[in-house]
Coordinates of C-alpha atoms and ligand atoms in Angstrom, one line a residue:
M1 CA -17.9 -40.3 74.3
R2 CA -19.9 -43.6 74.4
K3 CA -19.0 -45.7 77.5
P4 CA -17.9 -49.2 76.4
L5 CA -20.3 -51.9 77.6
I6 CA -19.1 -55.5 77.9
A7 CA -21.9 -58.0 78.4
A8 CA -21.8 -61.7 79.3
N9 CA -24.5 -64.0 78.0
W10 CA -24.3 -67.2 80.1
K11 CA -27.1 -68.8 78.1
M12 CA -28.2 -72.2 79.4
F13 CA -24.9 -72.9 81.1
L14 CA -23.8 -73.2 84.8
N15 CA -25.6 -74.6 87.8
L16 CA -26.1 -72.4 90.8
K17 CA -22.8 -73.2 92.4
E18 CA -20.9 -72.6 89.2
A19 CA -22.7 -69.3 88.5
L20 CA -21.9 -68.0 92.0
S21 CA -18.3 -69.0 91.8
L22 CA -17.9 -67.3 88.4
A23 CA -19.7 -64.2 89.7
A24 CA -17.4 -64.1 92.7
S25 CA -14.3 -64.3 90.4
L26 CA -15.6 -61.5 88.2
S27 CA -16.4 -59.3 91.1
K28 CA -12.7 -58.7 91.4
V29 CA -12.5 -57.2 87.9
N30 CA -12.4 -53.5 88.3
T31 CA -12.8 -51.1 85.4
D32 CA -12.6 -47.9 87.5
G33 CA -16.0 -47.0 86.2
E34 CA -14.7 -46.6 82.6
K35 CA -16.7 -49.5 81.2
D36 CA -20.1 -50.9 82.0
I37 CA -20.2 -54.6 82.7
F38 CA -23.5 -56.6 82.4
I39 CA -23.9 -60.3 83.2
A40 CA -26.9 -62.3 82.0
P41 CA -27.3 -65.5 84.1
S42 CA -30.1 -68.0 83.7
F43 CA -33.4 -67.3 85.4
T44 CA -32.7 -69.7 88.2
N45 CA -29.3 -68.3 89.0
M46 CA -30.2 -64.6 88.5
A47 CA -31.5 -63.6 92.0
V48 CA -28.5 -65.2 93.8
V49 CA -26.0 -63.8 91.4
A50 CA -27.5 -60.4 91.7
E51 CA -27.4 -60.6 95.4
E52 CA -23.8 -61.6 95.4
L53 CA -22.8 -58.8 93.0
K54 CA -24.7 -56.2 95.0
K55 CA -22.5 -57.0 97.9
S56 CA -19.2 -57.7 96.2
A57 CA -19.3 -55.7 92.9
P58 CA -22.1 -53.2 92.6
H59 CA -20.5 -51.9 89.5
I60 CA -21.6 -55.0 87.6
S61 CA -25.2 -55.1 86.5
V62 CA -27.4 -58.1 86.0
A63 CA -29.4 -58.6 82.8
A64 CA -32.0 -61.3 82.1
Q65 CA -31.7 -63.3 78.9
N66 CA -35.4 -63.0 78.2
F67 CA -38.8 -62.7 79.7
Y68 CA -42.3 -63.6 78.6
L69 CA -45.1 -61.3 77.7
G70 CA -48.7 -62.6 77.7
A71 CA -51.4 -61.6 75.3
D72 CA -52.3 -57.9 75.5
D73 CA -48.9 -57.4 77.2
A74 CA -50.1 -59.2 80.4
S75 CA -47.2 -59.2 82.9
S76 CA -48.7 -62.1 84.8
G77 CA -51.1 -64.9 84.1
A78 CA -51.5 -68.6 83.3
Y79 CA -48.4 -69.1 81.3
T80 CA -46.9 -72.3 82.7
G81 CA -43.2 -72.3 82.7
E82 CA -42.7 -68.7 81.8
V83 CA -41.0 -65.8 83.6
S84 CA -42.4 -62.3 83.6
L85 CA -40.9 -58.8 83.4
P86 CA -41.8 -58.0 87.1
M87 CA -40.2 -61.2 88.1
I88 CA -36.9 -60.5 86.5
K89 CA -37.0 -57.0 87.9
S90 CA -37.6 -58.3 91.4
A91 CA -34.8 -60.8 90.9
G92 CA -32.3 -57.9 90.3
A93 CA -32.2 -57.5 86.6
T94 CA -31.8 -53.9 85.3
A95 CA -31.4 -55.0 81.7
V96 CA -32.7 -57.7 79.4
I97 CA -31.4 -59.3 76.2
L98 CA -34.1 -59.3 73.6
G99 CA -34.3 -60.7 70.0
H100 CA -31.3 -62.9 70.4
S101 CA -30.9 -65.1 67.4
E102 CA -31.4 -68.2 69.5
R103 CA -34.8 -66.8 70.6
R104 CA -35.6 -65.9 67.0
N105 CA -34.5 -69.1 65.3
I106 CA -35.0 -71.8 67.9
F107 CA -38.1 -70.5 69.7
G108 CA -39.7 -68.7 66.7
E109 CA -39.8 -65.2 68.2
D110 CA -40.7 -62.7 65.5
D111 CA -40.0 -58.9 65.3
A112 CA -43.6 -58.1 66.4
F113 CA -43.2 -60.0 69.6
I114 CA -39.7 -58.7 70.2
N115 CA -41.1 -55.2 69.6
R116 CA -43.7 -55.6 72.3
K117 CA -41.1 -56.8 74.8
V118 CA -38.7 -53.9 74.0
K119 CA -41.5 -51.4 74.6
C120 CA -42.6 -53.1 77.9
A121 CA -39.0 -53.4 79.1
I122 CA -38.1 -49.8 78.6
A123 CA -41.5 -48.6 80.0
E124 CA -40.5 -50.5 83.2
G125 CA -37.1 -48.8 83.3
L126 CA -35.0 -51.7 82.1
T127 CA -32.3 -51.4 79.5
A128 CA -33.2 -53.4 76.4
I129 CA -30.2 -55.0 74.7
L130 CA -31.8 -55.6 71.3
C131 CA -30.0 -58.2 69.1
V132 CA -30.1 -58.2 65.4
G133 CA -28.2 -60.2 62.8
E134 CA -28.3 -62.0 59.5
L135 CA -28.1 -65.7 58.8
L136 CA -25.2 -67.2 56.8
A137 CA -27.5 -67.7 53.7
E138 CA -28.5 -64.0 53.9
R139 CA -24.9 -62.9 54.1
E140 CA -24.1 -65.1 51.1
A141 CA -27.0 -63.6 49.2
S142 CA -25.6 -60.1 50.1
V143 CA -28.9 -59.1 51.8
Q144 CA -27.4 -58.6 55.3
N145 CA -28.1 -54.9 55.4
E146 CA -31.7 -55.2 54.4
V147 CA -32.2 -58.0 56.9
V148 CA -30.6 -56.3 59.8
L149 CA -32.2 -52.9 59.2
A150 CA -35.6 -54.5 58.7
Q151 CA -35.2 -56.3 62.1
L152 CA -34.2 -53.1 63.7
G153 CA -37.1 -51.0 62.2
K154 CA -39.7 -53.6 63.2
S155 CA -38.3 -54.3 66.6
L156 CA -38.2 -50.6 67.4
A157 CA -41.6 -49.7 66.0
Q158 CA -43.3 -47.1 68.2
V159 CA -40.2 -46.8 70.4
A160 CA -39.8 -43.0 70.7
D161 CA -36.8 -42.8 72.9
L162 CA -33.6 -44.9 72.7
T163 CA -32.1 -43.7 76.0
N164 CA -32.5 -47.2 77.4
V165 CA -31.8 -49.2 74.3
V166 CA -28.5 -50.9 73.4
I167 CA -28.2 -52.6 70.1
A168 CA -26.2 -55.8 69.6
Y169 CA -25.2 -56.7 66.1
E170 CA -24.7 -60.5 66.1
P171 CA -24.2 -62.1 62.7
V172 CA -25.8 -65.6 63.3
W173 CA -22.9 -67.3 61.4
A174 CA -20.5 -66.0 63.9
I175 CA -22.3 -67.1 67.1
G176 CA -20.6 -70.0 68.8
T177 CA -18.8 -70.9 65.6
G178 CA -15.3 -69.4 66.2
K179 CA -15.8 -67.3 63.1
T180 CA -15.9 -63.6 63.8
A181 CA -16.8 -60.8 61.4
T182 CA -13.6 -58.9 60.5
P183 CA -13.4 -55.8 62.5
A184 CA -13.9 -53.7 59.4
G185 CA -16.8 -55.8 58.2
A186 CA -18.5 -55.5 61.6
D187 CA -17.9 -51.8 61.7
E188 CA -19.5 -51.4 58.3
M189 CA -22.7 -52.9 59.6
H190 CA -22.5 -50.9 62.8
N191 CA -22.1 -47.8 60.7
A192 CA -25.2 -48.8 58.7
I193 CA -27.1 -49.3 61.9
R194 CA -26.0 -45.9 63.3
T195 CA -26.9 -44.2 60.1
F196 CA -30.4 -45.8 60.2
I197 CA -30.8 -44.6 63.8
G198 CA -29.8 -41.1 62.8
R199 CA -32.4 -41.1 60.0
Y200 CA -35.2 -42.0 62.3
Y201 CA -34.1 -40.6 65.7
G202 CA -31.8 -37.7 64.9
K203 CA -28.1 -37.0 65.3
S204 CA -27.8 -37.0 69.0
A205 CA -29.5 -40.4 69.4
S206 CA -27.3 -41.9 66.7
N207 CA -24.2 -40.5 68.4
E208 CA -25.3 -41.7 71.8
I209 CA -26.6 -45.2 71.2
R210 CA -24.3 -48.0 72.0
I211 CA -23.9 -50.7 69.4
L212 CA -22.3 -53.9 70.6
Y213 CA -20.8 -56.6 68.5
G214 CA -21.4 -60.3 69.3
G215 CA -20.3 -63.5 67.8
S216 CA -17.2 -65.4 68.9
V217 CA -15.7 -62.5 70.7
K218 CA -12.5 -63.7 72.4
P219 CA -9.5 -62.1 74.2
D220 CA -7.5 -62.2 71.0
N221 CA -10.0 -60.4 68.8
I222 CA -11.7 -57.9 71.2
K223 CA -9.1 -55.2 70.8
A224 CA -9.2 -54.9 67.1
L225 CA -13.0 -54.9 67.2
M226 CA -13.0 -52.1 69.9
Q227 CA -10.7 -50.0 67.8
Q228 CA -13.4 -49.5 65.2
G229 CA -15.2 -46.2 65.4
N230 CA -18.7 -47.7 65.6
I231 CA -18.2 -50.6 67.9
D232 CA -19.0 -49.7 71.5
G233 CA -18.7 -53.0 73.3
A234 CA -19.4 -56.7 73.0
L235 CA -22.0 -59.3 73.9
V236 CA -20.0 -62.4 74.8
G237 CA -21.3 -66.0 75.0
G238 CA -18.7 -68.8 75.2
A239 CA -15.8 -66.8 76.4
S240 CA -17.8 -65.2 79.2
L241 CA -18.1 -68.6 80.9
N242 CA -14.4 -68.5 81.8
A243 CA -13.4 -65.8 84.3
E244 CA -9.9 -65.4 83.0
Q245 CA -11.0 -65.0 79.4
F246 CA -13.9 -62.7 80.3
E247 CA -11.6 -60.5 82.4
K248 CA -9.2 -60.3 79.4
I249 CA -12.1 -59.2 77.2
I250 CA -13.2 -56.5 79.7
N251 CA -9.6 -55.2 80.0
Y252 CA -8.9 -55.4 76.3
Ligands
PGA1 P1 -20.6 -66.5 71.3 O1 -22.1 -66.0 71.6 O2 -19.7 -65.5 72.0 O3 -20.5 -67.8 72.0 O4 -20.4 -66.6 69.9 C1 -22.5 -64.7 71.5 C2 -24.0 -64.6 71.7 O5 -24.8 -65.5 71.4 O6 -24.4 -63.6 72.3

């Protein structure tokens, strides 16, 4: 009922030539329209990758990894070094990853800022891939559900319609570490997230929203994750940088 979505987060990897070559390899992966595929290159590689995919694989969408929003939601201005929402749109992005733990923990983005970006992204017709997830210490203190649901509630404040929102549950201790949540453990959190969505947005929204899992997703664990009732796809970092591995993940 929910179409699986496999998303690649290329993070701060790949130069232009490498990004184009990976995009060209991935353009051959065909899912017969049964799955959505998103690729999130760096800002500098985004326009060329989008151009390449438009020609060779229009079924693959381009997502940005972030954008900046000035004070009072300004979409342009004197913000040296930053990239705006209209810029990522004009470079071919139809989606954007927001609230990634690296943005939260390295760059200090808080839920209020993420919430402003979610609202602006969906108002501009982009799909917001909203990431939430607990730290290892929070998991060890057994407060993961409170943490994740609080992130979710604050990041979605005043967001009335979730049609263009995808949630990605990414436990921070599983990102880039080779440790994955067990499929059942991940599903438990996905179920808590879906229940939360149901409480605030109603049954059809909770049935329809796609909840991705992220954190050391690899060809050998994707199938078991996708067999869980509440896991609708994956947000893949490391393994998405290798065409063969990412293809295996798409075709789990
Ligand atoms: P990983 O990254 O697959 O390398 O763990 C996932 C992510 O950060 O989205």
